[in-house]
Coordinates of C-alpha atoms in Angstrom, one line a residue:
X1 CA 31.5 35.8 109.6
X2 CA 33.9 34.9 106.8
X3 CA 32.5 36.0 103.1
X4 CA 33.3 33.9 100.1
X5 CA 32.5 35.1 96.9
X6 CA 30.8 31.4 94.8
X7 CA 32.1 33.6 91.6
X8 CA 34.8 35.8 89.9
X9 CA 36.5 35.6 87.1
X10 CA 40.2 36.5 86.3
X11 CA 41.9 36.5 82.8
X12 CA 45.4 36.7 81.4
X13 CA 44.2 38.3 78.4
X14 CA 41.3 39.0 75.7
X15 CA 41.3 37.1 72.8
X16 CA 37.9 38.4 71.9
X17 CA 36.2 41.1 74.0
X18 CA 34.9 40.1 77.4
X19 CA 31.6 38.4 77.1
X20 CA 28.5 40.7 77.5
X21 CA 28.9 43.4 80.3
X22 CA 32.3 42.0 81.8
X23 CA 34.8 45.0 82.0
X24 CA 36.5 45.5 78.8
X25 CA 40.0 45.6 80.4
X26 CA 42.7 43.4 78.7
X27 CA 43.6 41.8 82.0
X28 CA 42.2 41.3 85.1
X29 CA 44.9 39.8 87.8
X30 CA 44.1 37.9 91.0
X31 CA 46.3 40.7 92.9
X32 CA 43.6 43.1 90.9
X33 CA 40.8 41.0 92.8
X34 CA 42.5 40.4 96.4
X35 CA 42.3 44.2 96.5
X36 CA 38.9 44.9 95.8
X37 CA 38.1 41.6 97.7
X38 CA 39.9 43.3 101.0
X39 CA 38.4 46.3 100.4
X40 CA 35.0 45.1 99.9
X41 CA 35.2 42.5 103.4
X42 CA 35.5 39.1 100.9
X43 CA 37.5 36.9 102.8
X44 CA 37.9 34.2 99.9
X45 CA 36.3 33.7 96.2
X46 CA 35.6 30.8 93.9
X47 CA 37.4 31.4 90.4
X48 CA 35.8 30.3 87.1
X49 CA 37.8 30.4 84.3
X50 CA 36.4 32.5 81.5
X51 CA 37.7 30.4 78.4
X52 CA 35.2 32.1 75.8
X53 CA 37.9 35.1 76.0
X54 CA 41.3 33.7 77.7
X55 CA 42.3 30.3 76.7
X56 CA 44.9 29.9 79.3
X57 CA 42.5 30.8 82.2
X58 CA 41.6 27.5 83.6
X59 CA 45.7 27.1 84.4
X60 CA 46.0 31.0 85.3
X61 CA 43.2 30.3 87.7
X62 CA 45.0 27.4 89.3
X63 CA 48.5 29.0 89.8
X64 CA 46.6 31.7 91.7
X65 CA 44.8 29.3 93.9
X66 CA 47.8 28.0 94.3
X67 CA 49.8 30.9 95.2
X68 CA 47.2 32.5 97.8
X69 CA 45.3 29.2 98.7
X70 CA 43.3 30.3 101.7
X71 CA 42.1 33.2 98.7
X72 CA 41.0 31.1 96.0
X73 CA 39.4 28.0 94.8
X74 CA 38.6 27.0 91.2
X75 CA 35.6 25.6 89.3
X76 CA 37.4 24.5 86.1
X77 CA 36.9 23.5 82.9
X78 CA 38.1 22.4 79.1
X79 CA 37.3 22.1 75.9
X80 CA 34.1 19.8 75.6
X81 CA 34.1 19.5 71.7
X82 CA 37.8 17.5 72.0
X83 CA 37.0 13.9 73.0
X84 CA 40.6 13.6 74.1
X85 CA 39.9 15.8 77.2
X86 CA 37.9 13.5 78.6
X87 CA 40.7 11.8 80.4
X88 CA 41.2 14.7 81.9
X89 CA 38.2 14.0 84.4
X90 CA 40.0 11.2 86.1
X91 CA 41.7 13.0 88.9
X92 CA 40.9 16.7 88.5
X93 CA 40.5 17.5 92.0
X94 CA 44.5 16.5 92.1
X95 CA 45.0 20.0 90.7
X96 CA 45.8 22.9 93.1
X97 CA 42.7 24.8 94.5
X98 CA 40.3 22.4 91.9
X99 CA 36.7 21.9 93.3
X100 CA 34.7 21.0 90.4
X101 CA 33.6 21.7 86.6
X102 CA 32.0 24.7 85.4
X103 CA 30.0 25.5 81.8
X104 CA 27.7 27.7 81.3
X105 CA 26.7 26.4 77.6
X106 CA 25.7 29.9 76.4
X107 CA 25.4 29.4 73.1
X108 CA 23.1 27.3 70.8
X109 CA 25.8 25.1 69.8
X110 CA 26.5 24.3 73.1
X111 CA 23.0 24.0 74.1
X112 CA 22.3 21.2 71.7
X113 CA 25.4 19.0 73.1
X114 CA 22.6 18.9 76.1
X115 CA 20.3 17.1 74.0
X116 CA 22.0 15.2 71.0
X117 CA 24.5 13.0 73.4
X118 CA 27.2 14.5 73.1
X119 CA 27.9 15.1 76.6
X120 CA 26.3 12.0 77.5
X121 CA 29.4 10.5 78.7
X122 CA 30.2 13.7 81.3
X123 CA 27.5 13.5 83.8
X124 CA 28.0 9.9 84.8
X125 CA 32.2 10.7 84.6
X126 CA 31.2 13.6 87.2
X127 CA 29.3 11.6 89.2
X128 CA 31.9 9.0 89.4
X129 CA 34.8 11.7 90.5
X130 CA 32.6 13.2 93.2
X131 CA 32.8 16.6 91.0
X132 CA 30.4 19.3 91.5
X133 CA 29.2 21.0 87.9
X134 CA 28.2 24.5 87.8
X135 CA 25.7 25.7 84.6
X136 CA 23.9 28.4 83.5
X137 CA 21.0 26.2 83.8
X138 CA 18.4 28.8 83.9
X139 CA 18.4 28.8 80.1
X140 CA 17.6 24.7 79.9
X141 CA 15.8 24.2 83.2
X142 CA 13.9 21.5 82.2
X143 CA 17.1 19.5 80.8
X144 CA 19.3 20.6 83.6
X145 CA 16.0 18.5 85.9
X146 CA 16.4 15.4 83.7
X147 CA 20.4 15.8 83.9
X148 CA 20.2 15.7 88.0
X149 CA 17.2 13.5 87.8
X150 CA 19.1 10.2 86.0
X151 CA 22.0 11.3 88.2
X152 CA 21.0 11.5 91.8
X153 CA 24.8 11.8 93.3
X154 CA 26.1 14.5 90.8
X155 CA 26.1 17.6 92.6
X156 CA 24.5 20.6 90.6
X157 CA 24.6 24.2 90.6
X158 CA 22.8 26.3 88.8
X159 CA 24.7 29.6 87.9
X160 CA 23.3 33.4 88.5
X161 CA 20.0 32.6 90.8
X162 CA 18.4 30.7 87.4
X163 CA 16.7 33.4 86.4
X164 CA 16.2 34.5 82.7
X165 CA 19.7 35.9 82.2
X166 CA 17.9 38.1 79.3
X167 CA 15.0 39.7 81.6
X168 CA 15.3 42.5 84.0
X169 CA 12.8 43.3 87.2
X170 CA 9.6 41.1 86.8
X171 CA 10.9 39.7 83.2
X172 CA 13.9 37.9 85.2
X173 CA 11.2 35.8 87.3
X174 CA 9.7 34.6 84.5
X175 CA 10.6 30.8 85.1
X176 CA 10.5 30.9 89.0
X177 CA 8.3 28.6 89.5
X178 CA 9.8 25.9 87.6
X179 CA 12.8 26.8 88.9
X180 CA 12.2 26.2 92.7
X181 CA 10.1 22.9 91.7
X182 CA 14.1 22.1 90.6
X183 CA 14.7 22.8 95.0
X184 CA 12.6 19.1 95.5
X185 CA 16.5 17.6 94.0
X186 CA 18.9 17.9 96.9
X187 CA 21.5 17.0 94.2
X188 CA 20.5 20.7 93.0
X189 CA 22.0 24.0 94.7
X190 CA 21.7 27.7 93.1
X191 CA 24.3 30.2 93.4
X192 CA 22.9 33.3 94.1
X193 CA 25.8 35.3 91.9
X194 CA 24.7 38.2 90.3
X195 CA 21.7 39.1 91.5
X196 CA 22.1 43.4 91.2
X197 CA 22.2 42.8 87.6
X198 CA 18.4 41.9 87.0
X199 CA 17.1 44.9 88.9
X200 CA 17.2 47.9 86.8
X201 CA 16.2 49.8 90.4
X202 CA 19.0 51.1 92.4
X203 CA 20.9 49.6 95.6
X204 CA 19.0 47.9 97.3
X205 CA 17.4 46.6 94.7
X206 CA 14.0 46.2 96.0
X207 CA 11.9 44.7 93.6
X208 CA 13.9 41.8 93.3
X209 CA 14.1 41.1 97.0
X210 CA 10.8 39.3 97.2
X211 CA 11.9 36.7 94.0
X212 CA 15.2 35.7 95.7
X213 CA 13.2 35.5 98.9
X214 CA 11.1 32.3 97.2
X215 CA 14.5 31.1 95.8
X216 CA 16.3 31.0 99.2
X217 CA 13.0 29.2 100.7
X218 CA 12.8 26.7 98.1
X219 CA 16.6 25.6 98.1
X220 CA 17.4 26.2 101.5
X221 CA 20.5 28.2 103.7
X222 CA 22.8 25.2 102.6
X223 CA 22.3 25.5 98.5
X224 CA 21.6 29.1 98.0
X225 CA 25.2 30.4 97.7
X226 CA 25.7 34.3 97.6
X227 CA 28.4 35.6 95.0
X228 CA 28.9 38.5 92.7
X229 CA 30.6 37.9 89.1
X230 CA 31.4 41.4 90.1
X231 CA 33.4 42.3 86.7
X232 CA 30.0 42.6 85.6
X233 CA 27.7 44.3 88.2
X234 CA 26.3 47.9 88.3
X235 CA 27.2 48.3 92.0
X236 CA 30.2 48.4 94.4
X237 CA 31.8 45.4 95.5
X238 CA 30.9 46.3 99.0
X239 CA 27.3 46.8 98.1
X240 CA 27.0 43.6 96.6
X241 CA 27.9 42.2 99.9
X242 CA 26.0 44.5 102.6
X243 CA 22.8 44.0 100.3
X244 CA 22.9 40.2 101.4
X245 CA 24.3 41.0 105.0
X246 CA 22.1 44.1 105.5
X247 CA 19.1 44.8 103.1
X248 CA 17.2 41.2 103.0
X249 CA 15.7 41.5 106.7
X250 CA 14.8 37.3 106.2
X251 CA 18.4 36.2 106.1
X252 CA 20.0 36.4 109.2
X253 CA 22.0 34.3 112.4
X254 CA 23.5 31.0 111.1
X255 CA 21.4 31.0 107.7
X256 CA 23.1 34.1 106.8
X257 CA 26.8 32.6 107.6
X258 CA 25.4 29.9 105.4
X259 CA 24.7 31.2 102.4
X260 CA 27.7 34.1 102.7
X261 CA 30.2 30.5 102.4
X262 CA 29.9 28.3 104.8
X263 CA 27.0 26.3 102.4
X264 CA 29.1 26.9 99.3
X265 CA 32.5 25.2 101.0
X266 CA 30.3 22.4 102.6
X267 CA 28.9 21.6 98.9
X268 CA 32.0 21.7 97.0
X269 CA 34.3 20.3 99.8
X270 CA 36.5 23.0 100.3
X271 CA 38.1 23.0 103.2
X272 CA 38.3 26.7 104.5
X273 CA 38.6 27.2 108.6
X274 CA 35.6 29.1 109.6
X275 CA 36.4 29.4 113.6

C-alpha cells in the first residue's frame, strides 16, 4: 500500500516564529523530511508552503518536488492582497510538482476577503484552471458551502478534518454536523491532516475515533484524505500512520489504500504509480 502524506510543510527559514505549535527550528529541509518520511513508511507527501513564516517557500517547495518528484507534490500559493498575482493563476500547474492552491485564511483580515469580494475573482479563476483549493474551512464553514455551492466544478478541500481548530476532545466536534451536511457537495473533499492533535488522550487517541468515523462516512474513501502536518503533532510520525492503518478497525481493504493516497492523487491529479 503506498502512504502519501496530503500535508507537510518545509521552510527555508523563519521570518517570524513558526505559526502556533509548528517546531521552532529555523529550517526544516526536504532531506530533513525524506528521512523521517522513510523511517515512518511515507512513500510520498503533498508540500504546502508556509508563507506566514518563509516567504520563499512556495519556490523552495517546488525545487524539491522537482528534485525528488516521485517524493513530493505542491499545493501552492501567493500573496492574495497584490492584484498583480492574479495572472499568476493562468498556467500554475506548468510549475514542477504544482497540484493546486492552498490558504488557510487564519486570520480576521483574511477571513473578511471571504465576504467583502475581494477574492471574488479567484474561485471562478480556479475553476477555470481545473485547480484544486485547499482551506482551513472549518473556521467559515458555512462560507466555504456558498463558495463550492456557486461553483460546482472547483474542487475543495477542507484542511485538518474541519473541526474547530481551537477545541480539543468533544470541543473539536463542535460543528460536525454542519460539517458532514458540507459531504452532500461532491465538489467538497476533507483532508484528514492532523487529527492526533484534537485529542488530549494518548496514542490511539480514542475518543476521537468515533468523530472521524462520521466524517469518513459522510465524505466517503475517495475525499477523506489521511495526512499529518507532522511539524506539529504530539506523536511519532509512525504513530500517526499505524493509527489510520491499525487503530480505526472501520477502515480497511481498498477504502483504507484510498484514503492512505490513492483518493488524495485521484482528486488532485497526481500522477503517482500505485502497482
Amino acid at each position: 500500500m503506498k502512504i502519501i502524506d496530503a500535508q507537510v510543510h518545509i521552510w527555508s527559514q523563519a521570518v517570524v516564529p513558526t505559526f502556533g505549535l509548528h517546531r521552532k527550528v529555523a529550517t526544516f529541509t526536504a532531506e530533513e523530511l525524506l528521512t523521517e518520511m522513510d523511517a515512518a513508511g511515507v512513500d510520498a507527501a503533498l508540500i504546502h508552503p508556509p508563507f506566514s513564516w518563509d516567504p520563499n517557500s512556495n519556490a523552495l517547495a517546488i525545487r524539491a518536488a522537482a528534485k525528488y518528484p516521485d517524493r513530493f507534490a505542491v499545493m501552492g500559493q501567493f500573496p492574495l492582497n497584490d492584484p498583480t498575482n492574479r495572472k499568476l493563476i493562468r498556467g500554475w500547474r506548468n510549475q514542477p510538482g504544482m497540484m493546486g492552491l492552498r490558504w488557510p485564511l487564519l486570520s480576521e483580515e483574511q477571513q473578511k476577503w471571504l465576504h467583502d469580494s475581494s477574492l471574488d475573482w479567484l474561485w471562478p479563476a480556479a475553476e477555470q484552471e481545473g485547480l484544486p483549493i485547499a482551506m482551513m474551512g472549518g473556521l467559515f464553514l458555512q462560507r466555504f458551502r456558498e463558495i463550492a455551492e456557486h461553483h460546482p466544478r472547483l474542487k475543495m478541500i477542507i484542511d485538518h478534518c474541519g473541526l474547530n481548530r481551537h477545541g480539543r476532545d468533544a470541543e473539536a466536534f463542535v460543528h460536525l454536523d454542519e460539517l458532514v451536511h458540507l459531504a452532500k457537495l461532491p465538489n467538497v473533499a476533507v483532508k484528514a491532516t492532523g487529527a492526533p492533535h484534537y485529542s488530549t488522550q494518548p496514542y490511539p487517541f480514542r475518543n476521537i475515533q468515533d468523530g472521524l468515523h462520521r466524517i469518513f462516512d459522510a465524505f466517503g474513501p475517495k475525499r477523506f484524505f489521511w495526512g499529518t502536518d507532522i511539524t506539529r503533532m504530539p506523536c511519532s510520525y509512525r504513530q500517526c500512520v499505524t493509527f489510520f492503518t491499525e487503530e480505526l478497525s472501520w477502515l480497511k481493504g481498498r477504502e483504507l489504500e484510498d484514503v492512505m493516497g490513492r483518493g488524495l492523487c485521484e482528486w488532485i491529479g497526481w500522477t503517482l504509480r500505485f502497482q
